[in-house]
Short mmCIF file of C-alpha atoms in Angstrom, two decimals:
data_model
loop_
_atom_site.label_atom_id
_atom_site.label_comp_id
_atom_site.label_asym_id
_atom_site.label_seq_id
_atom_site.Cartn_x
_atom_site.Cartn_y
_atom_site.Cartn_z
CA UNK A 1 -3.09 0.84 43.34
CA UNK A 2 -1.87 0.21 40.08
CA UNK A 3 -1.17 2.58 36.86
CA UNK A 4 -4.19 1.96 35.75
CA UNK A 5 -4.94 4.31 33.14
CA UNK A 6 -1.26 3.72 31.58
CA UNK A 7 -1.10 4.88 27.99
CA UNK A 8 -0.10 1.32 25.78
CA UNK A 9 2.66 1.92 23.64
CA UNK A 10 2.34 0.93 20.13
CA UNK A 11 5.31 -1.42 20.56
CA UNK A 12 4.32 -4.11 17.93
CA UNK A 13 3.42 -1.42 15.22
CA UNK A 14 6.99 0.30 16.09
CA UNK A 15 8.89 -3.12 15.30
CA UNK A 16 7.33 -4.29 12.43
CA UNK A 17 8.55 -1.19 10.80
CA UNK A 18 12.15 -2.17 11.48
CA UNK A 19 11.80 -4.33 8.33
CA UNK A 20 14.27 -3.46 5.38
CA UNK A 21 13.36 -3.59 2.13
CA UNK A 22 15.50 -2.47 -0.82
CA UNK A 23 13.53 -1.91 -4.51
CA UNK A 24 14.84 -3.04 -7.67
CA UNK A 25 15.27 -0.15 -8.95
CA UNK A 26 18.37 0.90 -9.77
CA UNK A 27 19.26 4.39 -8.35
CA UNK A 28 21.16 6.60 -11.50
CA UNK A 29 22.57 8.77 -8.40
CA UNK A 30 24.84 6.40 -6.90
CA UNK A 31 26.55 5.16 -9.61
CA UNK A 32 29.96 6.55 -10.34
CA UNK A 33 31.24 8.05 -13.51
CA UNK A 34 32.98 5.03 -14.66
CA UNK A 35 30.28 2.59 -14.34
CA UNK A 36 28.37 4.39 -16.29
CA UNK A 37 30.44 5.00 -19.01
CA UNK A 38 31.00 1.39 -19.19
CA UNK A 39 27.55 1.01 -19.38
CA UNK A 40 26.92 3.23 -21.88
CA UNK A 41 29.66 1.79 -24.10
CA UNK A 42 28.25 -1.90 -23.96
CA UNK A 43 24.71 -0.40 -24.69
CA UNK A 44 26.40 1.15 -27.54
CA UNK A 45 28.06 -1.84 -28.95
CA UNK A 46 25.01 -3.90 -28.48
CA UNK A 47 22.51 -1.33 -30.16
CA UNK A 48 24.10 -0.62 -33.45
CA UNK A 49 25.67 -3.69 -34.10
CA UNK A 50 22.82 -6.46 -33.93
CA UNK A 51 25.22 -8.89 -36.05
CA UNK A 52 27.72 -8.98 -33.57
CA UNK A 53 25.41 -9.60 -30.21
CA UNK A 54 22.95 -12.41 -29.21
CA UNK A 55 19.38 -11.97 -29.95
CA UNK A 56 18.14 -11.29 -26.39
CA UNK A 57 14.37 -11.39 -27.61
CA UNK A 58 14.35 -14.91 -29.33
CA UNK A 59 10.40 -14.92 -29.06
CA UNK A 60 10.19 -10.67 -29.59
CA UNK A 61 6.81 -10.49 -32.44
CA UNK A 62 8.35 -7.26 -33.64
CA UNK A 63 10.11 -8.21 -36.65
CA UNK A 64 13.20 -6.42 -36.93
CA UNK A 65 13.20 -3.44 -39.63
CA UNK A 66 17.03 -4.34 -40.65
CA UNK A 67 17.62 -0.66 -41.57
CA UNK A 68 20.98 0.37 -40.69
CA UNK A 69 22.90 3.52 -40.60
CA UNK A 70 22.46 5.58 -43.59
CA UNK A 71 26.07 6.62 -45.46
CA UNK A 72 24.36 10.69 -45.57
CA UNK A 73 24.31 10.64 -42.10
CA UNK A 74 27.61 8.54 -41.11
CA UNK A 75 29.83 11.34 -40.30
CA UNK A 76 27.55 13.20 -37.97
CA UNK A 77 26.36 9.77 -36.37
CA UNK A 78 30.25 9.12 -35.82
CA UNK A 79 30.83 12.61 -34.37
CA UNK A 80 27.99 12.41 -31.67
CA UNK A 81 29.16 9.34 -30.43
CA UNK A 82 32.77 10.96 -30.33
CA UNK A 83 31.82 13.73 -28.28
CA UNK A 84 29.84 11.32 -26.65
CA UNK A 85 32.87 9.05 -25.29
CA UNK A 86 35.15 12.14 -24.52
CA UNK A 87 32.16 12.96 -21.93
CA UNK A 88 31.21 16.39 -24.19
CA UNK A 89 27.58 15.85 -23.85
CA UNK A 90 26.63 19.20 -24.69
CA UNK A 91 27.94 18.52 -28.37
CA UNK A 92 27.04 15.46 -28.58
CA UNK A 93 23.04 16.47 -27.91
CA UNK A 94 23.49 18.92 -30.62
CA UNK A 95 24.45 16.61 -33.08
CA UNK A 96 21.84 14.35 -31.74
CA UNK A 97 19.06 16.96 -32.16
CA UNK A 98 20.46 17.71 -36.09
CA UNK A 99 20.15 13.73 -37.06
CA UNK A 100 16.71 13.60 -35.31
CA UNK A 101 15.38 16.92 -37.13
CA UNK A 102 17.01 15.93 -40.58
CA UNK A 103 14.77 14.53 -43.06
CA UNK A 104 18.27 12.54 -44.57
CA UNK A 105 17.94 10.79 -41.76
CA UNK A 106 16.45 7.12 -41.62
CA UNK A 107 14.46 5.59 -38.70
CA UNK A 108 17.60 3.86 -37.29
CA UNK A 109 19.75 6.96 -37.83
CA UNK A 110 17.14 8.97 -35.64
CA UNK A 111 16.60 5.98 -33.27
CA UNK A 112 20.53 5.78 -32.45
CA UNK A 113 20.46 9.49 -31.68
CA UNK A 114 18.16 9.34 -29.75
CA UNK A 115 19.50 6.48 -27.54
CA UNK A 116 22.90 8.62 -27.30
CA UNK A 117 20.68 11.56 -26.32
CA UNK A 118 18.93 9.39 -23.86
CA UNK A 119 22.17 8.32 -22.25
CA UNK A 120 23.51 12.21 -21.96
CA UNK A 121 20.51 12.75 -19.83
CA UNK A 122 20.96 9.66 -17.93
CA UNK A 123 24.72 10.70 -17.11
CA UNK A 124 23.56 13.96 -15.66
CA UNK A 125 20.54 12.28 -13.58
CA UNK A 126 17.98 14.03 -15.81
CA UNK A 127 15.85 11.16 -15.41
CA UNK A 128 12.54 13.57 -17.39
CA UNK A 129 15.17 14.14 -20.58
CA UNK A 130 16.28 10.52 -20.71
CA UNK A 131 12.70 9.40 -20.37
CA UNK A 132 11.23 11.35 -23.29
CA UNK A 133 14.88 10.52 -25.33
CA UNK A 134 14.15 6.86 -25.15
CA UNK A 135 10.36 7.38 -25.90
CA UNK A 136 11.58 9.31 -29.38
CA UNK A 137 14.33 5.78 -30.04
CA UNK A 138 11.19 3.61 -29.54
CA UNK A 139 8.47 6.03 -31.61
CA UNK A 140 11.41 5.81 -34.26
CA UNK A 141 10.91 1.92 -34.51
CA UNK A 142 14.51 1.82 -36.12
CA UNK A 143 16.40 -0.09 -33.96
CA UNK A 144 17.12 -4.23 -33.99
CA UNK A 145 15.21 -5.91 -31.30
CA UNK A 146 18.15 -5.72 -28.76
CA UNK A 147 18.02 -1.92 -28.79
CA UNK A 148 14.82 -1.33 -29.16
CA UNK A 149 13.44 -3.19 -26.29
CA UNK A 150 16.57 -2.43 -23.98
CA UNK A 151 15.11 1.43 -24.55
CA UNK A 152 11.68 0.32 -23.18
CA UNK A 153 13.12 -1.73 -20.09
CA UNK A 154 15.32 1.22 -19.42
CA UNK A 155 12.24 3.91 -19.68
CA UNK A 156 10.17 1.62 -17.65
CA UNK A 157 12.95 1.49 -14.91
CA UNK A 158 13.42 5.22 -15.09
CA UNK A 159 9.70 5.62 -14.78
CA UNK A 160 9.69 3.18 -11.43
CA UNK A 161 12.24 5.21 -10.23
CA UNK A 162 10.94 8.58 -10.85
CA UNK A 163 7.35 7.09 -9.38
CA UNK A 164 5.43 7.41 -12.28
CA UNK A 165 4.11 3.82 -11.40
CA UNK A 166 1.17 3.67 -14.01
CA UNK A 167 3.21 4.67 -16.69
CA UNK A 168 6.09 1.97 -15.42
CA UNK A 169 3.60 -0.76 -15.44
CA UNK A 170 2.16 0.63 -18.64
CA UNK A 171 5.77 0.32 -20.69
CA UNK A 172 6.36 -3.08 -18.82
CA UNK A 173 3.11 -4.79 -20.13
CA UNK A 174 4.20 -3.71 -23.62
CA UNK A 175 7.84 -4.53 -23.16
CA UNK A 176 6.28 -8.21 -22.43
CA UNK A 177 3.45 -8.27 -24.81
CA UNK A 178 6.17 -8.01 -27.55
CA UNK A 179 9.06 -9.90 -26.03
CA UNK A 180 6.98 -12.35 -24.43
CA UNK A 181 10.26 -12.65 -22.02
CA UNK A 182 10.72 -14.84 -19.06
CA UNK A 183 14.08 -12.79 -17.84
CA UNK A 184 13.47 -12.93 -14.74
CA UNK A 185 15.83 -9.47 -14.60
CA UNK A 186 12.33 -8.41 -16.42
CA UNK A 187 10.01 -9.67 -14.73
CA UNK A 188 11.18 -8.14 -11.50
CA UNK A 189 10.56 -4.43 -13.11
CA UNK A 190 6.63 -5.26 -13.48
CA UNK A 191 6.61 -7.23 -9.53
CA UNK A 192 8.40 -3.63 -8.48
CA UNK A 193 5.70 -1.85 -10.12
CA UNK A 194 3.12 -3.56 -8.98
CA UNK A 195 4.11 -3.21 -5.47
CA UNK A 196 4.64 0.24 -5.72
CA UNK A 197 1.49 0.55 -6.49
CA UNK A 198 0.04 -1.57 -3.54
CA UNK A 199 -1.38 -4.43 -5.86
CA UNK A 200 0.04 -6.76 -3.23
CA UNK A 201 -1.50 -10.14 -4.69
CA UNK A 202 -0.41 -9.31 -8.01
CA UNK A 203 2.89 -8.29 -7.20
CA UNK A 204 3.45 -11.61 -5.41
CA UNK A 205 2.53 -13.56 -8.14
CA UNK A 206 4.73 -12.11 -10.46
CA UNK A 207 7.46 -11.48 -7.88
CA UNK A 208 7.53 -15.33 -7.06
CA UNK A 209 7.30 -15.82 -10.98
CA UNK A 210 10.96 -14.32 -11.06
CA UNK A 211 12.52 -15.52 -8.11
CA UNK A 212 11.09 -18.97 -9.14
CA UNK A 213 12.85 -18.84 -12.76
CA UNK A 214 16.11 -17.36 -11.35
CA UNK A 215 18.97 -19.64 -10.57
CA UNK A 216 20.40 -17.33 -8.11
CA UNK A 217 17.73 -14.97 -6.83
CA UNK A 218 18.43 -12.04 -5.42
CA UNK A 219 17.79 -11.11 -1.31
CA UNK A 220 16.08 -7.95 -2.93
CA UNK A 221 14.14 -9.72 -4.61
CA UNK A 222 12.56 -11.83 -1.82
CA UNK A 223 12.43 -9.32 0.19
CA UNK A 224 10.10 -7.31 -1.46
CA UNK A 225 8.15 -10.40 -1.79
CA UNK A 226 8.51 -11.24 2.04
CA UNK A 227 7.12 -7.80 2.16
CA UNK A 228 4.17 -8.00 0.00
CA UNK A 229 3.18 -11.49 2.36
CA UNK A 230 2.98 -8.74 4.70
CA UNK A 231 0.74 -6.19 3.26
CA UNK A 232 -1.49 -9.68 2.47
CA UNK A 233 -1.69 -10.87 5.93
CA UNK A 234 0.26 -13.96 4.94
CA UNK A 235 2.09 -14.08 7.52
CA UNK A 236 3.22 -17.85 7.60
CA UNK A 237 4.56 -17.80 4.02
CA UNK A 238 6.50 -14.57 4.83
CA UNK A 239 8.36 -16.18 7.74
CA UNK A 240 8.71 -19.72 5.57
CA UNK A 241 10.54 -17.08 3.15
CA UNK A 242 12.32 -14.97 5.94
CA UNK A 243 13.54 -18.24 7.07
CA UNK A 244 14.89 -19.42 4.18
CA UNK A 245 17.00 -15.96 2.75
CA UNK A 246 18.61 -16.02 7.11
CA UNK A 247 19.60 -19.49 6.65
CA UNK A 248 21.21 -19.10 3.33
CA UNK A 249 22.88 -15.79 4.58
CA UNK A 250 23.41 -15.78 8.45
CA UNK A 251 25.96 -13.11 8.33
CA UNK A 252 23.40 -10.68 6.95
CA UNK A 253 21.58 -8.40 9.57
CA UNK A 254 19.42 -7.37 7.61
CA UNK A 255 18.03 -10.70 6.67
CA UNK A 256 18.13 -11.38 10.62
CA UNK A 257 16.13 -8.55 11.27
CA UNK A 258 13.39 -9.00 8.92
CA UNK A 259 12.96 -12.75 10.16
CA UNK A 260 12.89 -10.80 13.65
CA UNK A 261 9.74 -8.65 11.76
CA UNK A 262 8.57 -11.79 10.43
CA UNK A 263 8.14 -13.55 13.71
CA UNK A 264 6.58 -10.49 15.25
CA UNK A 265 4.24 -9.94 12.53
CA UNK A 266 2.88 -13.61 13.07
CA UNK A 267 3.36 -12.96 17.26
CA UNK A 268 5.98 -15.49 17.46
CA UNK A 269 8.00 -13.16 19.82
CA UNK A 270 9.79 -16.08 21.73
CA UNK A 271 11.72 -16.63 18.11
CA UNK A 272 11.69 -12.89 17.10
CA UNK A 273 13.68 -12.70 20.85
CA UNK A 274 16.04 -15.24 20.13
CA UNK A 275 17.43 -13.65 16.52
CA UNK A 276 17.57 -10.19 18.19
CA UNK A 277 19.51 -11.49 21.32
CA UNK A 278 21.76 -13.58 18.51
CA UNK A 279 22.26 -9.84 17.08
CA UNK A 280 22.57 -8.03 20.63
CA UNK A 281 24.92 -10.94 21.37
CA UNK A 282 27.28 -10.03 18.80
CA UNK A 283 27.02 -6.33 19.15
CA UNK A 284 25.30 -5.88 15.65
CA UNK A 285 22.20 -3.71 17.63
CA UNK A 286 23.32 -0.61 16.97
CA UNK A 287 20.75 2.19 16.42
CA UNK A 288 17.74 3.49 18.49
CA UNK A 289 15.18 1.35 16.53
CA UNK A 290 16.92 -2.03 16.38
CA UNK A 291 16.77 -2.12 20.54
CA UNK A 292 13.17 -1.14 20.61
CA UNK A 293 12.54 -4.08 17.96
CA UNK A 294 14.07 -6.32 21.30
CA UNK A 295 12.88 -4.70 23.93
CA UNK A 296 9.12 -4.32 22.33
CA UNK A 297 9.37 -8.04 21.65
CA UNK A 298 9.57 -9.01 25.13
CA UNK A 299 6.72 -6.41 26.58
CA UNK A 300 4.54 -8.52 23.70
CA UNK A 301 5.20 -11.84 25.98
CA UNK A 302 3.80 -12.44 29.41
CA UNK A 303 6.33 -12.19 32.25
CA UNK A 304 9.16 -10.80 30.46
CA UNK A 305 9.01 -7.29 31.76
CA UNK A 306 12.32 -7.57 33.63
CA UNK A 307 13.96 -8.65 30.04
CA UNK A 308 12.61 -5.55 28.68
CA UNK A 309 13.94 -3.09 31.16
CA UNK A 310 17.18 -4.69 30.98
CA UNK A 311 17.29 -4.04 27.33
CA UNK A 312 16.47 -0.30 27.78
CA UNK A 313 18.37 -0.03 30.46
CA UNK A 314 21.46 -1.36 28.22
CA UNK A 315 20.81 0.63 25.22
CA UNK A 316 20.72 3.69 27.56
CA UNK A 317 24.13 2.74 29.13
CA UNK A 318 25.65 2.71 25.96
CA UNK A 319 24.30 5.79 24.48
CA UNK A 320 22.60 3.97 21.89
CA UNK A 321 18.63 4.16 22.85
CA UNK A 322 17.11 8.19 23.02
CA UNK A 323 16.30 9.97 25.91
CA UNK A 324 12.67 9.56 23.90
CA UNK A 325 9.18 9.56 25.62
CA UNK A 326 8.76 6.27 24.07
CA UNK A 327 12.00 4.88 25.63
CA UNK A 328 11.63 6.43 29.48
CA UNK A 329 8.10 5.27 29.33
CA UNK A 330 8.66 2.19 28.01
CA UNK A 331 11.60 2.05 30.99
CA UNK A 332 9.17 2.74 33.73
CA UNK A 333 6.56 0.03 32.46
CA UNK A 334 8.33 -2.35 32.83
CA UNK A 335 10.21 -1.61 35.98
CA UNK A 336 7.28 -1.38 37.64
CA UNK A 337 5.46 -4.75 36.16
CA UNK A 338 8.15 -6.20 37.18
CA UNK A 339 8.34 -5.32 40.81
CA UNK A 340 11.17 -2.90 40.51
CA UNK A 341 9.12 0.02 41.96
CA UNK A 342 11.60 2.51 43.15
CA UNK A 343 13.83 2.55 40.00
CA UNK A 344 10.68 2.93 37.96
CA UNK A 345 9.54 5.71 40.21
CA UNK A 346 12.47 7.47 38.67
CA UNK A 347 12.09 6.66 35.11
CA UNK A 348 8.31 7.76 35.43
CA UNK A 349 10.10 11.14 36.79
CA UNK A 350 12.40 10.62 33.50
CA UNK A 351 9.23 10.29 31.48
CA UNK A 352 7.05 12.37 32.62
CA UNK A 353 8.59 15.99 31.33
CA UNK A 354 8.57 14.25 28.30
CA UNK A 355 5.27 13.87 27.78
CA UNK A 356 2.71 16.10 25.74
CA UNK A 357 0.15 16.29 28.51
CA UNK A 358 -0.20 15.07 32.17
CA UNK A 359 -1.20 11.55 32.31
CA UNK A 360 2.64 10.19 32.74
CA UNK A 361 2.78 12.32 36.02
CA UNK A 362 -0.72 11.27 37.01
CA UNK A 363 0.51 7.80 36.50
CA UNK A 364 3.28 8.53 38.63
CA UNK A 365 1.25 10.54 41.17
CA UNK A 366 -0.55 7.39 41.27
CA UNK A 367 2.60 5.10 42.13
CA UNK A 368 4.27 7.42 44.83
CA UNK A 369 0.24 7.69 46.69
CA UNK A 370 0.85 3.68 46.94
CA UNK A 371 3.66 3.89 48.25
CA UNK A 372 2.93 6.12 50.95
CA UNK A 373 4.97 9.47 49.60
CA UNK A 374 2.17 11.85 49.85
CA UNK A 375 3.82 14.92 49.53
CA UNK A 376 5.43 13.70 45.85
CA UNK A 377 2.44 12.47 45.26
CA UNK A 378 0.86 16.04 45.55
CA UNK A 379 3.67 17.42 43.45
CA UNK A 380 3.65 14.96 40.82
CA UNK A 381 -0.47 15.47 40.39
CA UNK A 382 0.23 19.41 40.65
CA UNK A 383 2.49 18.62 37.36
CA UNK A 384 0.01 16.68 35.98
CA UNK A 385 -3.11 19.19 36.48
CA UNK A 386 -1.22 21.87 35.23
CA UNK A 387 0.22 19.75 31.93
CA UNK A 388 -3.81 18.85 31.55
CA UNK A 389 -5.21 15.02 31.76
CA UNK A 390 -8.49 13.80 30.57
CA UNK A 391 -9.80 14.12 33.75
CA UNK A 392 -9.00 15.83 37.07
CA UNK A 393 -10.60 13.62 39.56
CA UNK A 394 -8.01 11.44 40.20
CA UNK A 395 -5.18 14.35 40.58
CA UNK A 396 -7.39 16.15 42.65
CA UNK A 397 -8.24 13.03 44.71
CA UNK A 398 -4.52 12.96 45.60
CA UNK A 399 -4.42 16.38 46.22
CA UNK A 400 -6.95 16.00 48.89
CA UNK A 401 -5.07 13.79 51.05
CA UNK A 402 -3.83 14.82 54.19
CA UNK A 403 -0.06 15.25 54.81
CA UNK A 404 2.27 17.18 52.65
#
């Protein structure tokens, strides 16, 4: 008699979500100090001098106001951005907040300030401050073209970061509308939004729109549009595109273990195998979830149970696999479809504490009646009778027997 009523495990589902995917979005967090103050400084330089920089909207239908900085207002503009480079943000907001309010000021005075207030919130990862800043530069309409739209990619990237996805996609459609830009560094923001926001077949579009115009695309980027091939169910243009990013970067797990996904996803586990065991090979399987990617991958193809259990039994050895349900279970399965009965008798009696109910030691009840140990039998369905299963009858069957 067999295990009969064995509880599947969802081993496929479990893999598939091994996939990596990084967003576009840049994180304001984990940048250090000095980045951003060199960031802040080219922004600068760029913003109030449009003379001196390339027009990075060629095609922009916003015609520039050419309004520059008003002499009334020079000295205080000049302070804030003082106390902005010696990092005194504080003062520098003030100042900011007195051009803004001032009715000396012109639209590009007010515009500037509010860029530099924009950036003080940024600094200090007050992403809601440096959002409604960089509205205020844009409602000002004073800036050239290169400031002004750099303050509406920025918002719409702080907005995709903060998940305020409608509003992202909202400032991204305008930000193209005007510019009518082909960056692909833009068009990435609006494929990021869009995916966000689980418009899958749009996302792709515009996601391949980017990666298509880009000379050097980023792994990022095609990730996220391996991904949305996913969520789409297109599953052989995923792993044409999983493919591709491993070849061109074999020293990259991560690429190796979504074309691992990939293959599973499309139930091509003989090739999702082979990367893994490249991986395993070279000792780059190193959590819990990377040797349950391997080891569900060969309990997905027929006759590969001893494979499996040889994986588990590894990832135990070396401390890397949990002494999970999931993994004992898992253990015991395929031991036992694989004809290794007595060691799988043991990792049922691993598993079976582990479980939320009673079935595992019914299961295992089960296993020790066939092979003729009736009195563990009896113990294992007393466990499992007073853990609860679905149904009695079967402990109670084994509990009937004579002997023990």
């Amino acid at each position: 008699m067999s295990p009969s009523n064995a509880r599947p495990l969802n081993l496929l589902a479990a893999a598939v979500g091994a996939i990596l995917l990084l967003g576009s979005v840049s994180d304001a967090s984990a940048q250090s100090a000095r980045e951003r103050s060199e960031q802040r400084r080219e922004r600068q330089g760029e913003n109030s001098s449009s003379q001196a920089t390339e027009d990075a909207y060629p095609d922009a239908t916003r015609e520039e106001p050419g309004t520059k900085a008003s002499s009334r207002m020079s000295q205080r503009l000049q302070r804030m951005v003082d106390y902005y480079d010696k990092d005194e943000g504080d003062k520098a907001l003030e100042v900011a907040n007195e051009i803004m309010a001032s009715d000396k000021a012109n639209e590009y005075d007010k515009a500037f300030a509010a860029q530099i207030s924009a950036q003080v919130h940024y600094d200090r990862d007050d992403s809601a401050g440096a959002i409604a800043s960089l509205q205020q530069a844009i409602d000002y309409n004073g800036l050239d073209n290169n400031g002004h739209y750099g303050a509406m990619l920025m918002m719409a990237q702080l907005q995709l970061q903060e998940e305020q996805y409608d509003a992202a996609l909202s400032t991204i459609d305008r930000f193209f509308a005007e510019t009518r830009s082909t960056n692909p560094e833009h068009l990435i923001v609006k494929g990021n939004a869009l995916y966000r926001m689980e418009r899958y077949p749009e996302a792709a579009t515009v996601l391949k729109q980017a990666i298509d115009a880009s000379p050097e695309p980023r792994n990022d980027w095609q990730q996220m549009l391996m991904a949305t091939y996913f969520e789409t169910g297109q599953t052989a243009e995923a792993a044409a595109l999983a493919e591709s990013i491993a070849a061109k970067t074999p020293d990259d797990k991560r690429a190796q273990m979504n074309l691992a996904a990939t293959y599973q996803q499309g139930e091509q586990f003989d090739k999702a195998a082979e990367v893994l065991e490249g991986l395993r090979a070279s000792g780059q399987l190193t959590t819990d979830q990377e040797y349950r990617q391997l080891y569900s991958t060969y309990l997905n193809m027929d006759g590969n149970e001893a494979k499996a259990a040889g994986v588990i039994q590894e990832g135990f050895q070396k401390g890397i696999l949990e002494n999970s349900f999931q993994n004992n279970l898992a253990l015991a399965q395929s031991l036992y479809f694989s004809d290794q009965v007595a060691p799988a008798i043991e990792a049922y009696k691993k598993a079976a504490p582990l479980d939320d109910d009673g079935e595992t030691y019914l299961n295992l009840a089960r296993i020790l009646w066939q092979e003729d140990r009736v009195p563990e039998a009896k113990e294992a369905a007393r466990q499992a009778k007073a853990k609860g299963v679905r149904s009695a009858k079967d402990a109670d069957t084994i509990l009937a027997l004579p002997g023990g």
